[in-house]
Each structure stands twice: as structure tokens, then as C-alpha cells.
Tab-separated table of C-alpha atoms and ligand atoms in Angstrom:
chain	number	residue	atom	x	y	z
A	40	UNK	CA	13.444	14.907	-30.582
A	41	UNK	CA	11.986	13.724	-27.270
A	42	UNK	CA	13.124	15.488	-24.114
A	43	UNK	CA	15.865	18.084	-23.848
A	44	UNK	CA	18.004	18.149	-20.725
A	45	UNK	CA	19.806	21.344	-19.727
A	46	UNK	CA	22.443	21.611	-17.008
A	47	UNK	CA	22.229	25.093	-15.514
A	48	UNK	CA	24.857	27.489	-14.227
A	49	UNK	CA	27.420	27.191	-17.045
A	50	UNK	CA	28.271	30.520	-18.740
A	51	UNK	CA	28.388	30.609	-22.552
A	52	UNK	CA	31.481	31.578	-24.521
A	53	UNK	CA	32.287	31.457	-28.240
A	54	UNK	CA	30.827	32.050	-31.684
A	55	UNK	CA	27.726	30.750	-33.392
A	56	UNK	CA	26.368	31.295	-36.893
A	57	UNK	CA	22.685	32.233	-37.362
A	58	UNK	CA	20.470	30.031	-39.566
A	59	UNK	CA	18.234	31.221	-42.419
A	60	UNK	CA	14.931	32.874	-41.536
A	61	UNK	CA	11.919	30.617	-40.954
A	62	UNK	CA	9.311	33.332	-41.410
A	63	UNK	CA	10.882	34.429	-44.684
A	64	UNK	CA	11.388	30.874	-45.967
A	65	UNK	CA	7.738	29.842	-45.612
A	66	UNK	CA	6.078	32.508	-47.816
A	67	UNK	CA	8.988	32.318	-50.269
A	68	UNK	CA	8.450	28.570	-50.698
A	69	UNK	CA	4.764	29.240	-51.304
A	70	UNK	CA	5.746	31.979	-53.781
A	71	UNK	CA	7.808	29.506	-55.818
A	72	UNK	CA	4.456	27.974	-56.871
A	73	UNK	CA	3.648	31.106	-58.855
A	74	UNK	CA	6.352	30.370	-61.412
A	75	UNK	CA	6.095	27.568	-63.986
A	76	UNK	CA	9.821	26.871	-63.724
A	77	UNK	CA	12.751	26.690	-61.328
A	78	UNK	CA	13.409	28.528	-58.078
A	79	UNK	CA	16.602	27.846	-56.140
A	80	UNK	CA	16.695	29.037	-52.542
A	81	UNK	CA	19.968	28.946	-50.614
A	82	UNK	CA	20.476	29.177	-46.833
A	83	UNK	CA	17.107	27.559	-46.217
A	84	UNK	CA	16.752	26.358	-42.601
A	85	UNK	CA	16.180	22.606	-42.230
A	86	UNK	CA	13.401	22.857	-39.671
A	87	UNK	CA	10.061	21.089	-39.272
A	88	UNK	CA	7.955	23.956	-40.661
A	89	UNK	CA	10.066	24.083	-43.817
A	90	UNK	CA	9.911	20.272	-44.204
A	91	UNK	CA	6.112	20.478	-43.902
A	92	UNK	CA	5.946	23.250	-46.481
A	93	UNK	CA	8.095	21.167	-48.837
A	94	UNK	CA	5.570	18.330	-48.474
A	95	UNK	CA	2.729	20.711	-49.361
A	96	UNK	CA	4.648	21.790	-52.491
A	97	UNK	CA	5.178	18.140	-53.459
A	98	UNK	CA	1.515	17.395	-52.902
A	99	UNK	CA	0.635	20.216	-55.304
A	100	UNK	CA	2.868	18.634	-57.954
A	101	UNK	CA	6.231	20.402	-57.532
A	102	UNK	CA	9.516	18.565	-57.721
A	103	UNK	CA	11.574	19.591	-54.713
A	104	UNK	CA	15.130	18.572	-53.908
A	105	UNK	CA	17.432	19.460	-51.017
A	106	UNK	CA	21.153	19.974	-51.549
A	107	UNK	CA	22.462	20.643	-48.062
A	108	UNK	CA	20.758	23.950	-47.164
A	109	UNK	CA	19.641	24.755	-50.698
A	110	UNK	CA	16.202	23.919	-52.061
A	111	UNK	CA	15.600	23.411	-55.750
A	112	UNK	CA	11.933	23.738	-56.624
A	113	UNK	CA	10.463	22.984	-60.004
A	114	UNK	CA	6.826	24.053	-60.268
A	115	UNK	CA	6.261	23.336	-63.964
A	116	UNK	CA	3.451	20.918	-63.433
A	117	UNK	CA	0.842	21.741	-60.781
A	118	UNK	CA	-2.103	19.338	-60.830
A	119	UNK	CA	-3.474	19.600	-57.330
A	120	UNK	CA	-4.927	22.710	-55.688
A	121	UNK	CA	-6.244	20.937	-52.604
A	122	UNK	CA	-3.968	20.864	-49.609
A	123	UNK	CA	-4.588	17.904	-47.347
A	124	UNK	CA	-4.822	18.342	-43.620
A	125	UNK	CA	-1.856	16.031	-42.944
A	126	UNK	CA	0.709	18.853	-43.151
A	127	UNK	CA	-1.444	21.947	-43.244
A	128	UNK	CA	-3.044	21.562	-39.816
A	129	UNK	CA	0.409	21.339	-38.233
A	130	UNK	CA	1.252	24.952	-38.960
A	131	UNK	CA	-0.762	28.083	-39.432
A	132	UNK	CA	1.444	29.404	-42.203
A	133	UNK	CA	-0.037	26.804	-44.597
A	134	UNK	CA	-2.753	29.434	-45.142
A	135	UNK	CA	-0.156	31.236	-47.275
A	136	UNK	CA	-0.881	28.742	-50.061
A	137	UNK	CA	-4.274	30.367	-50.506
A	138	UNK	CA	-2.733	33.379	-52.284
A	139	UNK	CA	-0.167	31.451	-54.301
A	140	UNK	CA	-2.539	28.688	-55.502
A	141	UNK	CA	-5.174	31.268	-56.425
A	142	UNK	CA	-2.544	33.321	-58.243
A	143	UNK	CA	-1.269	30.357	-60.210
A	144	UNK	CA	-4.380	28.193	-60.676
A	145	UNK	CA	-7.416	30.336	-59.838
A	146	UNK	CA	-8.565	27.955	-57.127
A	147	UNK	CA	-7.462	26.588	-53.769
A	148	UNK	CA	-8.835	24.304	-51.055
A	149	UNK	CA	-7.120	24.728	-47.730
A	150	UNK	CA	-7.843	23.142	-44.372
A	151	UNK	CA	-8.516	25.650	-41.609
A	152	UNK	CA	-4.980	26.343	-40.428
A	153	UNK	CA	-3.318	24.945	-37.303
A	154	UNK	CA	0.039	25.996	-35.850
A	155	UNK	CA	1.145	27.272	-32.484
A	156	UNK	CA	-1.513	27.113	-29.820
A	157	UNK	CA	-1.009	30.756	-28.931
A	158	UNK	CA	-4.449	32.201	-29.263
A	159	UNK	CA	-7.486	32.316	-31.507
A	160	UNK	CA	-5.569	33.279	-34.671
A	161	UNK	CA	-8.468	33.827	-37.076
A	162	UNK	CA	-7.914	34.380	-40.809
A	163	UNK	CA	-10.674	36.886	-41.542
A	164	UNK	CA	-8.193	39.526	-42.817
A	165	UNK	CA	-6.759	37.049	-45.370
A	166	UNK	CA	-10.225	36.059	-46.586
A	167	UNK	CA	-11.565	39.582	-46.884
A	168	UNK	CA	-8.492	40.663	-48.917
A	169	UNK	CA	-9.008	37.708	-51.293
A	170	UNK	CA	-12.713	38.543	-51.646
A	171	UNK	CA	-11.797	42.132	-52.537
A	172	UNK	CA	-9.739	40.723	-55.406
A	173	UNK	CA	-12.704	38.836	-56.820
A	174	UNK	CA	-12.329	35.479	-55.044
A	175	UNK	CA	-15.436	33.535	-54.015
A	176	UNK	CA	-14.931	31.803	-50.687
A	177	UNK	CA	-16.988	29.059	-49.116
A	178	UNK	CA	-16.361	26.790	-46.154
A	179	UNK	CA	-17.111	23.069	-46.154
A	180	UNK	CA	-16.090	20.354	-43.691
A	181	UNK	CA	-13.301	22.407	-42.081
A	182	UNK	CA	-11.980	23.325	-45.526
A	183	UNK	CA	-11.834	26.752	-47.142
A	184	UNK	CA	-12.742	26.610	-50.825
A	185	UNK	CA	-11.611	29.602	-52.893
A	186	UNK	CA	-12.204	30.256	-56.589
A	187	UNK	CA	-11.658	33.127	-59.014
A	188	UNK	CA	-12.002	33.264	-62.795
A	189	UNK	CA	-9.461	36.066	-62.848
A	190	UNK	CA	-7.890	37.796	-59.843
A	191	UNK	CA	-8.293	41.558	-60.071
A	192	UNK	CA	-6.012	44.176	-58.580
A	193	UNK	CA	-7.721	46.644	-56.269
A	194	UNK	CA	-7.204	48.822	-53.165
A	195	UNK	CA	-7.102	46.798	-49.967
A	196	UNK	CA	-7.049	48.288	-46.488
A	197	UNK	CA	-6.100	45.706	-43.844
A	198	UNK	CA	-7.944	46.246	-40.541
A	199	UNK	CA	-4.713	45.161	-38.732
A	200	UNK	CA	-1.197	44.851	-40.240
A	201	UNK	CA	-1.304	41.037	-40.242
A	202	UNK	CA	1.943	39.503	-41.486
A	203	UNK	CA	0.291	36.469	-43.090
A	204	UNK	CA	-2.556	38.462	-44.667
A	205	UNK	CA	-0.088	40.963	-46.168
A	206	UNK	CA	1.916	38.070	-47.653
A	207	UNK	CA	-1.167	36.286	-48.972
A	208	UNK	CA	-2.395	39.451	-50.670
A	209	UNK	CA	1.013	40.026	-52.284
A	210	UNK	CA	1.066	36.424	-53.539
A	211	UNK	CA	-2.426	36.723	-55.001
A	212	UNK	CA	-1.592	40.088	-56.614
A	213	UNK	CA	1.666	39.234	-58.423
A	214	UNK	CA	-0.046	37.634	-61.451
A	215	UNK	CA	-3.395	39.420	-61.069
A	216	UNK	CA	-4.926	41.756	-63.626
A	217	UNK	CA	-4.051	45.397	-62.861
A	218	UNK	CA	-2.588	47.004	-59.768
A	219	UNK	CA	-3.140	46.067	-56.132
A	220	UNK	CA	-2.515	48.589	-53.375
A	221	UNK	CA	-2.229	47.245	-49.830
A	222	UNK	CA	-2.717	49.815	-47.111
A	223	UNK	CA	-1.878	49.267	-43.430
A	224	UNK	CA	0.434	46.481	-44.630
A	225	UNK	CA	2.686	44.695	-42.125
A	226	UNK	CA	6.242	46.052	-42.235
A	227	UNK	CA	8.123	42.988	-41.005
A	228	UNK	CA	11.498	42.370	-42.727
A	229	UNK	CA	10.239	38.945	-43.845
A	230	UNK	CA	7.713	40.734	-46.086
A	231	UNK	CA	10.450	42.836	-47.666
A	232	UNK	CA	12.372	39.583	-48.209
A	233	UNK	CA	9.384	37.936	-49.930
A	234	UNK	CA	9.088	40.967	-52.222
A	235	UNK	CA	12.841	40.922	-52.960
A	236	UNK	CA	12.471	37.245	-53.997
A	237	UNK	CA	9.446	37.997	-56.186
A	238	UNK	CA	10.995	41.084	-57.787
A	239	UNK	CA	14.090	39.048	-58.679
A	240	UNK	CA	11.679	36.701	-60.471
A	241	UNK	CA	10.220	39.600	-62.463
A	242	UNK	CA	7.345	40.748	-60.252
A	243	UNK	CA	6.650	44.484	-59.947
A	244	UNK	CA	6.305	45.310	-56.275
A	245	UNK	CA	7.054	48.676	-54.681
A	246	UNK	CA	6.954	49.868	-51.084
A	247	UNK	CA	7.823	46.552	-49.382
A	248	UNK	CA	8.774	47.258	-45.784
A	249	UNK	CA	6.432	50.262	-45.615
A	250	UNK	CA	2.729	50.427	-44.768
A	251	UNK	CA	1.728	50.905	-48.404
A	252	UNK	CA	2.677	48.205	-50.897
A	253	UNK	CA	1.889	48.545	-54.597
A	254	UNK	CA	1.880	45.437	-56.810
A	255	UNK	CA	1.501	45.783	-60.546
A	256	UNK	CA	0.366	42.461	-61.987
A	257	UNK	CA	2.680	40.745	-64.499
A	258	UNK	CA	1.957	37.879	-66.935
A	259	UNK	CA	4.631	35.450	-65.765
A	260	UNK	CA	7.788	35.066	-63.692
A	261	UNK	CA	11.258	33.741	-64.447
A	262	UNK	CA	13.781	31.234	-63.030
A	263	UNK	CA	15.879	32.583	-60.177
A	264	UNK	CA	18.465	31.799	-57.526
A	265	UNK	CA	18.115	33.457	-54.127
A	266	UNK	CA	20.001	33.584	-50.816
A	267	UNK	CA	17.696	33.787	-47.820
A	268	UNK	CA	18.432	36.252	-45.006
A	269	UNK	CA	19.234	35.201	-41.424
A	270	UNK	CA	16.653	34.655	-38.715
A	271	UNK	CA	16.311	37.651	-36.358
A	272	UNK	CA	14.320	35.618	-33.814
A	273	UNK	CA	16.931	32.840	-33.610
A	274	UNK	CA	19.604	35.541	-33.182
A	275	UNK	CA	17.576	37.138	-30.376
A	276	UNK	CA	17.011	33.743	-28.731
A	277	UNK	CA	20.767	33.102	-28.518
A	278	UNK	CA	21.420	36.568	-27.077
A	279	UNK	CA	18.762	35.903	-24.421
A	280	UNK	CA	20.420	32.525	-23.743
A	281	UNK	CA	23.687	34.323	-22.941
A	282	UNK	CA	21.814	36.804	-20.717
A	283	UNK	CA	20.411	33.870	-18.761
A	284	UNK	CA	23.578	31.751	-18.550
A	285	UNK	CA	26.102	34.623	-18.353
A	286	UNK	CA	29.312	34.809	-20.378
A	287	UNK	CA	30.263	36.446	-23.654
A	288	UNK	CA	29.136	35.275	-27.106
A	289	UNK	CA	29.460	36.363	-30.690
A	290	UNK	CA	26.755	35.864	-33.334
A	291	UNK	CA	27.853	35.609	-36.933
A	292	UNK	CA	25.516	36.439	-39.832
A	293	UNK	CA	23.202	38.363	-37.505
A	294	UNK	CA	20.591	40.638	-39.179
A	295	UNK	CA	21.574	43.570	-36.920
A	296	UNK	CA	19.466	46.219	-38.670
A	297	UNK	CA	16.299	44.166	-38.115
A	298	UNK	CA	17.041	43.773	-34.401
A	299	UNK	CA	16.894	47.390	-33.161
A	300	UNK	CA	14.049	46.894	-30.659
A	301	UNK	CA	15.535	43.748	-29.133
A	302	UNK	CA	19.065	45.151	-28.919
A	303	UNK	CA	17.714	48.222	-27.118
A	304	UNK	CA	15.973	46.006	-24.552
A	305	UNK	CA	19.139	43.912	-24.032
A	306	UNK	CA	21.124	47.090	-23.426
A	307	UNK	CA	18.588	48.286	-20.864
A	308	UNK	CA	19.044	44.952	-19.088
A	309	UNK	CA	22.752	45.663	-18.752
A	310	UNK	CA	24.269	43.781	-21.717
A	311	UNK	CA	27.338	45.359	-23.273
A	312	UNK	CA	27.384	44.909	-27.017
A	313	UNK	CA	29.669	45.545	-29.933
A	314	UNK	CA	28.798	45.320	-33.611
A	315	UNK	CA	31.014	44.640	-36.576
A	316	UNK	CA	29.397	44.184	-40.009
A	317	UNK	CA	27.050	41.230	-39.427
A	318	UNK	CA	28.550	40.202	-36.086
A	319	UNK	CA	27.155	40.952	-32.637
A	320	UNK	CA	29.268	40.465	-29.552
A	321	UNK	CA	27.353	40.383	-26.266
A	322	UNK	CA	28.810	40.367	-22.769
A	323	UNK	CA	26.196	39.506	-20.174
A	324	UNK	CA	26.010	41.407	-16.873
A	325	UNK	CA	26.444	39.495	-13.600
A	326	UNK	CA	22.681	39.815	-13.141
A	327	UNK	CA	20.219	41.313	-15.635
A	328	UNK	CA	18.452	44.568	-14.683
A	329	UNK	CA	14.663	44.583	-14.585
A	330	UNK	CA	12.605	46.456	-17.206
A	331	UNK	CA	9.884	48.935	-16.182
A	332	UNK	CA	7.781	47.961	-19.193
A	333	UNK	CA	8.150	46.177	-22.526
A	334	UNK	CA	5.278	45.903	-25.019
A	335	UNK	CA	5.165	43.583	-27.994
A	336	UNK	CA	4.173	45.379	-31.184
A	337	UNK	CA	4.189	44.846	-34.933
A	338	UNK	CA	7.631	45.520	-36.487
A	339	UNK	CA	9.638	47.676	-35.798
A	340	UNK	CA	8.385	47.153	-32.229
A	341	UNK	CA	9.578	44.418	-29.882
A	342	UNK	CA	8.625	41.071	-31.495
A	343	UNK	CA	6.044	38.805	-29.900
A	344	UNK	CA	8.202	35.872	-31.062
A	345	UNK	CA	10.864	36.889	-28.500
A	346	UNK	CA	8.533	37.680	-25.632
A	347	UNK	CA	8.773	34.273	-23.909
A	348	UNK	CA	12.573	34.241	-24.153
A	349	UNK	CA	12.701	37.724	-22.586
A	350	UNK	CA	10.290	36.614	-19.876
A	351	UNK	CA	12.597	33.684	-19.036
A	352	UNK	CA	15.517	36.092	-18.507
A	353	UNK	CA	13.475	38.599	-16.490
A	354	UNK	CA	12.483	35.854	-14.021
A	355	UNK	CA	15.979	36.213	-12.528
A	356	UNK	CA	16.512	39.935	-13.095
A	357	UNK	CA	17.156	42.377	-10.266
A	358	UNK	CA	13.769	43.913	-9.371
A	359	UNK	CA	10.256	44.012	-10.852
A	360	UNK	CA	9.518	43.974	-14.589
A	361	UNK	CA	6.374	44.283	-16.665
A	362	UNK	CA	5.579	42.840	-20.106
A	363	UNK	CA	2.466	43.639	-22.144
A	364	UNK	CA	1.631	41.177	-24.930
A	365	UNK	CA	-0.313	42.972	-27.655
A	366	UNK	CA	-0.235	40.480	-30.541
A	367	UNK	CA	-1.265	36.978	-29.394
A	368	UNK	CA	-3.548	36.529	-26.388
A	369	UNK	CA	-2.262	32.990	-25.681
A	370	UNK	CA	1.419	33.775	-25.375
A	371	UNK	CA	1.708	33.205	-21.610
A	372	UNK	CA	1.325	29.419	-21.659
A	373	UNK	CA	4.913	29.115	-20.514
A	374	UNK	CA	4.144	30.852	-17.207
A	375	UNK	CA	2.990	27.777	-15.194
A	376	UNK	CA	6.169	25.980	-16.366
A	377	UNK	CA	8.401	28.854	-15.230
A	378	UNK	CA	6.547	28.960	-11.906
A	379	UNK	CA	7.436	25.291	-11.410
A	380	UNK	CA	11.066	26.434	-11.568
A	381	UNK	CA	10.461	29.045	-8.867
A	382	UNK	CA	9.603	32.105	-10.993
A	383	UNK	CA	7.305	34.754	-9.484
A	384	UNK	CA	5.009	35.891	-12.275
A	385	UNK	CA	1.521	37.313	-12.054
A	386	UNK	CA	-0.672	37.528	-15.141
A	387	UNK	CA	-3.446	40.084	-15.375
A	388	UNK	CA	-5.075	39.806	-18.777
A	389	UNK	CA	-2.314	40.575	-21.325
A	390	UNK	CA	0.095	41.922	-18.705
A	391	UNK	CA	2.812	39.901	-16.952
A	392	UNK	CA	4.306	41.243	-13.735
A	393	UNK	CA	7.584	39.581	-12.897
A	394	UNK	CA	9.332	39.745	-9.537
A	395	UNK	CA	12.949	38.764	-10.226
A	396	UNK	CA	14.197	35.950	-7.971
A	397	UNK	CA	17.806	35.184	-7.034
A	398	UNK	CA	17.658	31.741	-8.622
A	399	UNK	CA	15.450	29.281	-10.516
A	400	UNK	CA	15.554	25.547	-9.790
A	401	UNK	CA	15.856	22.986	-12.553
A	402	UNK	CA	12.914	20.567	-12.757
A	403	UNK	CA	10.725	18.770	-15.343
A	404	UNK	CA	8.770	21.205	-17.529
A	405	UNK	CA	6.753	20.896	-20.729
A	406	UNK	CA	7.008	22.877	-23.971
A	407	UNK	CA	3.558	23.971	-25.206
A	408	UNK	CA	4.658	25.778	-28.370
A	409	UNK	CA	7.728	26.757	-30.377
A	410	UNK	CA	9.040	29.991	-28.790
A	411	UNK	CA	7.904	29.053	-25.301
A	412	UNK	CA	9.873	25.814	-25.696
A	413	UNK	CA	13.043	27.725	-26.584
A	414	UNK	CA	12.410	29.989	-23.595
A	415	UNK	CA	12.388	26.973	-21.265
A	416	UNK	CA	15.883	26.062	-22.503
A	417	UNK	CA	16.919	29.647	-21.708
A	418	UNK	CA	15.431	29.406	-18.214
A	419	UNK	CA	17.224	26.073	-17.725
A	420	UNK	CA	20.602	27.545	-18.700
A	421	UNK	CA	20.371	30.004	-15.809
A	422	UNK	CA	18.782	27.657	-13.259
A	423	UNK	CA	20.529	25.556	-10.651
A	424	UNK	CA	20.563	21.806	-11.324
A	425	UNK	CA	19.042	20.079	-14.328
A	426	UNK	CA	15.944	21.112	-16.297
A	427	UNK	CA	14.166	18.508	-18.390
A	428	UNK	CA	11.956	19.841	-21.197
A	429	UNK	CA	9.286	17.443	-22.418
A	430	UNK	CA	7.528	17.737	-25.807
A	431	UNK	CA	10.582	19.510	-27.131
A	432	UNK	CA	9.648	18.665	-30.748
A	433	UNK	CA	7.842	22.023	-30.876
A	434	UNK	CA	11.266	23.676	-30.830
A	435	UNK	CA	12.271	21.808	-34.007
A	436	UNK	CA	9.580	23.765	-35.868
A	437	UNK	CA	11.821	26.826	-35.873
A	438	UNK	CA	15.354	25.980	-34.717
A	439	UNK	CA	17.659	23.903	-36.887
A	440	UNK	CA	19.900	22.722	-34.066
A	441	UNK	CA	19.474	24.789	-30.935
A	442	UNK	CA	21.156	22.178	-28.719
A	443	UNK	CA	24.153	21.836	-31.087
A	444	UNK	CA	24.536	25.629	-31.278
A	445	UNK	CA	24.391	26.006	-27.501
A	446	UNK	CA	26.913	23.169	-27.063
A	447	UNK	CA	29.256	25.075	-29.412
A	448	UNK	CA	29.000	27.866	-26.831
A	449	UNK	CA	29.872	25.467	-24.000
A	450	UNK	CA	26.405	24.586	-22.705
A	451	UNK	CA	25.657	21.090	-21.423
A	452	UNK	CA	22.392	20.460	-23.238
A	453	UNK	CA	20.946	17.672	-25.355
B	148	UD1	C1	3.470	35.759	-38.275
B	148	UD1	C2	4.668	34.926	-37.900
B	148	UD1	C3	4.686	34.695	-36.398
B	148	UD1	C4	4.630	36.020	-35.666
B	148	UD1	C5	3.475	36.886	-36.159
B	148	UD1	C6	3.454	38.277	-35.568
B	148	UD1	C7	5.065	33.550	-39.857
B	148	UD1	C8	5.040	32.203	-40.446
B	148	UD1	N1	4.588	33.653	-38.591
B	148	UD1	O1	2.302	35.037	-37.917
B	148	UD1	O2	5.886	34.006	-36.071
B	148	UD1	O3	4.453	35.794	-34.290
B	148	UD1	O4	3.534	37.007	-37.588
B	148	UD1	O5	4.651	38.920	-35.823
B	148	UD1	O6	5.522	34.507	-40.459
B	148	UD1	N2	-5.271	38.157	-37.012
B	148	UD1	C9	-6.631	38.253	-37.169
B	148	UD1	N3	-7.161	37.934	-38.395
B	148	UD1	C10	-6.394	37.540	-39.452
B	148	UD1	C11	-4.987	37.447	-39.272
B	148	UD1	C12	-4.448	37.761	-38.031
B	148	UD1	O7	-7.355	38.623	-36.251
B	148	UD1	O8	-6.932	37.282	-40.527
B	148	UD1	C13	-4.671	38.459	-35.690
B	148	UD1	C14	-4.021	37.232	-35.061
B	148	UD1	O9	-4.969	36.450	-34.369
B	148	UD1	C15	-2.995	37.852	-34.156
B	148	UD1	C16	-2.562	39.102	-34.912
B	148	UD1	O10	-3.590	39.371	-35.852
B	148	UD1	O11	-3.588	38.214	-32.941
B	148	UD1	C17	-1.229	38.962	-35.647
B	148	UD1	O12	-1.298	37.916	-36.583
B	148	UD1	P1	-0.437	37.887	-37.921
B	148	UD1	O13	0.352	39.136	-38.042
B	148	UD1	O14	-1.334	37.491	-39.024
B	148	UD1	O15	0.572	36.708	-37.608
B	148	UD1	P2	0.883	35.439	-38.496
B	148	UD1	O16	1.017	35.838	-39.917
B	148	UD1	O17	-0.027	34.335	-38.129
């Protein structure tokens, strides 16, 4: 995927089906390593981050096969606990293999993680949780070396409800000796989904989705077949796309109950919405209303992964809006690109002040990371003329076929 070209000013109409969740797929693939047998995962999104994770599983010794959107993973024979930098440095979530390799093999060597360039993104919370469970950690040539004779359940208080650290601790605890209690755990739905997957394999996890998770260690897991939930961020991205382009769209297989904060914000911007089982119908207003203030927060707050897409819509809203980014300090890299299109945005530390303009102008812009890249498509849909997005491969990390989906809705994009 080289450049994406978007012709602006065409309203969207029609139905689109939401892909499986990226942020649930990644820890679940890592979790499949814990079981010396078969895990089948249906509705798995065919995106770059999943392909990379599949390569890491293969490198460890798993046999992995795709059948359309289903992954069949056989982890009977793990020989390698060292993850090479080839795939791991491309995405931060590779750090999730720390917990699963330790849980299965008692050792792991992981390159310092890469991923989106959206801030410092340290992993101190992950490492301190592992140390609490009896893991010895050293660092050598940009690699983290972790070893434990036997992982031991204990009480762990996370200093911040980090999504990745909560998942890593769960993965390390499933086969550990005794009970692990995670306090101040992240409450994101993707964590509940990981626990649902593990419990179906015979793990004993309680409290997933709350701030206290209790994991009673078990000796082994069993074969299983699992259907992955839909992606709430992809669903939100498409709703924002309709807000930018105008029109009326329907999402099928939308995880409505995980989208409360974003649906509230869309309503405040003037969208009219109807819900029916797992369908969301959105009719965009002629022009979006501005928002006095939106803050990103850990779930159930407004997700940082939708902040750039919201920003792209607010650039053309009626009046002044304010966004405060509380999760990642580097999430405003899209701003200079939006300014090139005529947006009026001022950044003061973690706060963005947006003066809505009547129109944006299509021009050449550059994606710097995954969600910001998707947000540039959204800006382009509502701009006059043609927007060309360079380095659009970032978008492939999380969206199976964003251009195909938008074309289904009538957009001229590709
Ligand atoms: C996950 C999601 C990502 C989402 C984010 C927040 C996946 C694969 N990625 O990322 O899409 O944007 O949750 O909802 O699920 N932090 C530390 N030390 C640590 C860990 C995190 O300081 O050890 C900080 C980070 O720098 C960041 C904040 O905590 O500022 C949130 O990070 P975290 O919740 O861990 O996000 P990820 O798991 O990386």
C-alpha cells in the first residue's frame, strides 16, 4: 500500500460490516502459546499487526495456518523463547510475548518494543509486575532477558491501568503457582475478551472488565475454538468518516455496548443515531457542532485511539472545540498535516484548541502512525478536491480494507 487518494465532498450511504478486533486479537494470539495444543480463532482481522504476530508465533515454533479469517494455531512444540527484532520492533504489542513465553517456558528474550511513534511508551509497569511474580529481568544489547524457575502468584498493584501490562500479567499468571490478584487493572473490553478466551481454555480468571482481576493458576489448558469480537475503534472510525463526508450509514456487527463514550460524543456533534441489535445507523448533520471539551481516558472514557479521527471531524465543525489527550503525549503528530489542509489548530501541551473552518482543501499529506493515518482519510473525505496520503502503510496495521469499505459506502478512495 503506497499512497491513498481521496476525492472529497461525496456523502457516504450504505452498509458496512465491522472487522474483528485488533487489540483483542494480539494478546489472544500470544495467549495461544500457553497451551500445548490447538487454538482456533475465527473472525481474526487480516491486518499487518496480526501478520507480524503470526510470524512471531512461527518463530517460537508454532504451526499457524490461515483459512480465510480463521487462524489455526498449534503450539505443541515450542523450541525458541527469543523473539527476533525483525517483527517485534515493528509493533509495541510484541511485548505481550513476555508474559506468555514466561508462563509456558519460564524464560523470554524480547527486543525493546517498537510500534506507533506516539510517545515515550515505556514498559516499566510490565517489568515490575513480572518481577513481583518472581521473574529476574536483565537488559542486554536492546534486549530484555527474563527468567523464572517458577512463576508465583501474588498481589500486584499497577501504578497506572496499562492495557498491555494488565494483559501481560494475566498471561504470566494463568499457569503460575497460586493466585494472582491484579489491582488497578485496565478495564478495556479487549482484556475481558482475552480472559473469555483463556477461561474457555480452562483458565480460572475472575473480575475481567473490572479494576480487580483474580487469576487462580491452573496446570494446563485445553484445545478451543473461539470467535473474536468486533473492533470498536474501526467502528468509531467509520462513524467519524460519515460525520466528515455527510450522508447516512449503517454499521453491521458493531460492538455497541463498548462504544458508549464515542456514541455520546457523536450525538453531541449533532449525529442522529438508531440502534438495532448489533447495528448502528448514523445520519450526519449538515455540519458537525463543536465540542466544549473532550478528554481521552482509560476505558470506559473516550478512547485515545479515536482522538485523531475526532480531531479531523472537529476541524470543520461549527465553532471552537477543545481536546485533551491524557494517554499518549505524542498523539498530535497529525496536526501539521491537517494544518496543510487549512485546519486551524493550536496545541498547548496536551491540549488541542480547534477553530472550525468552513472547508478544508485537499493536498498531499503524510501518515505518521496508524490512527492518525486513518484520520487523514477522514479529513480528505470532507475536504474539497483531492487529498493524497503518503506512507499509508501505517493504516494497514489496523484496518483490513479501509478503502474497500469506504468504496462500499460510495467514497472515491484508493
Ligand atoms: C493499548 C492499545 C492501544 C491503545 C492503548 C490505550 C493494544 C495492542 N494497544 O496500548 O491501541 O491506544 O492501549 O488504550 O492493545 N505506560 C507506562 N509504562 C508501562 C506501560 C504503559 O508508562 O509499562 C504508559 C504509556 O506510555 C501510555 C499509557 O501508559 O502513556 C497507556 O499505555 P498502555 O495502556 O500500556 O497502552 P498499550 O498497552 O501500549
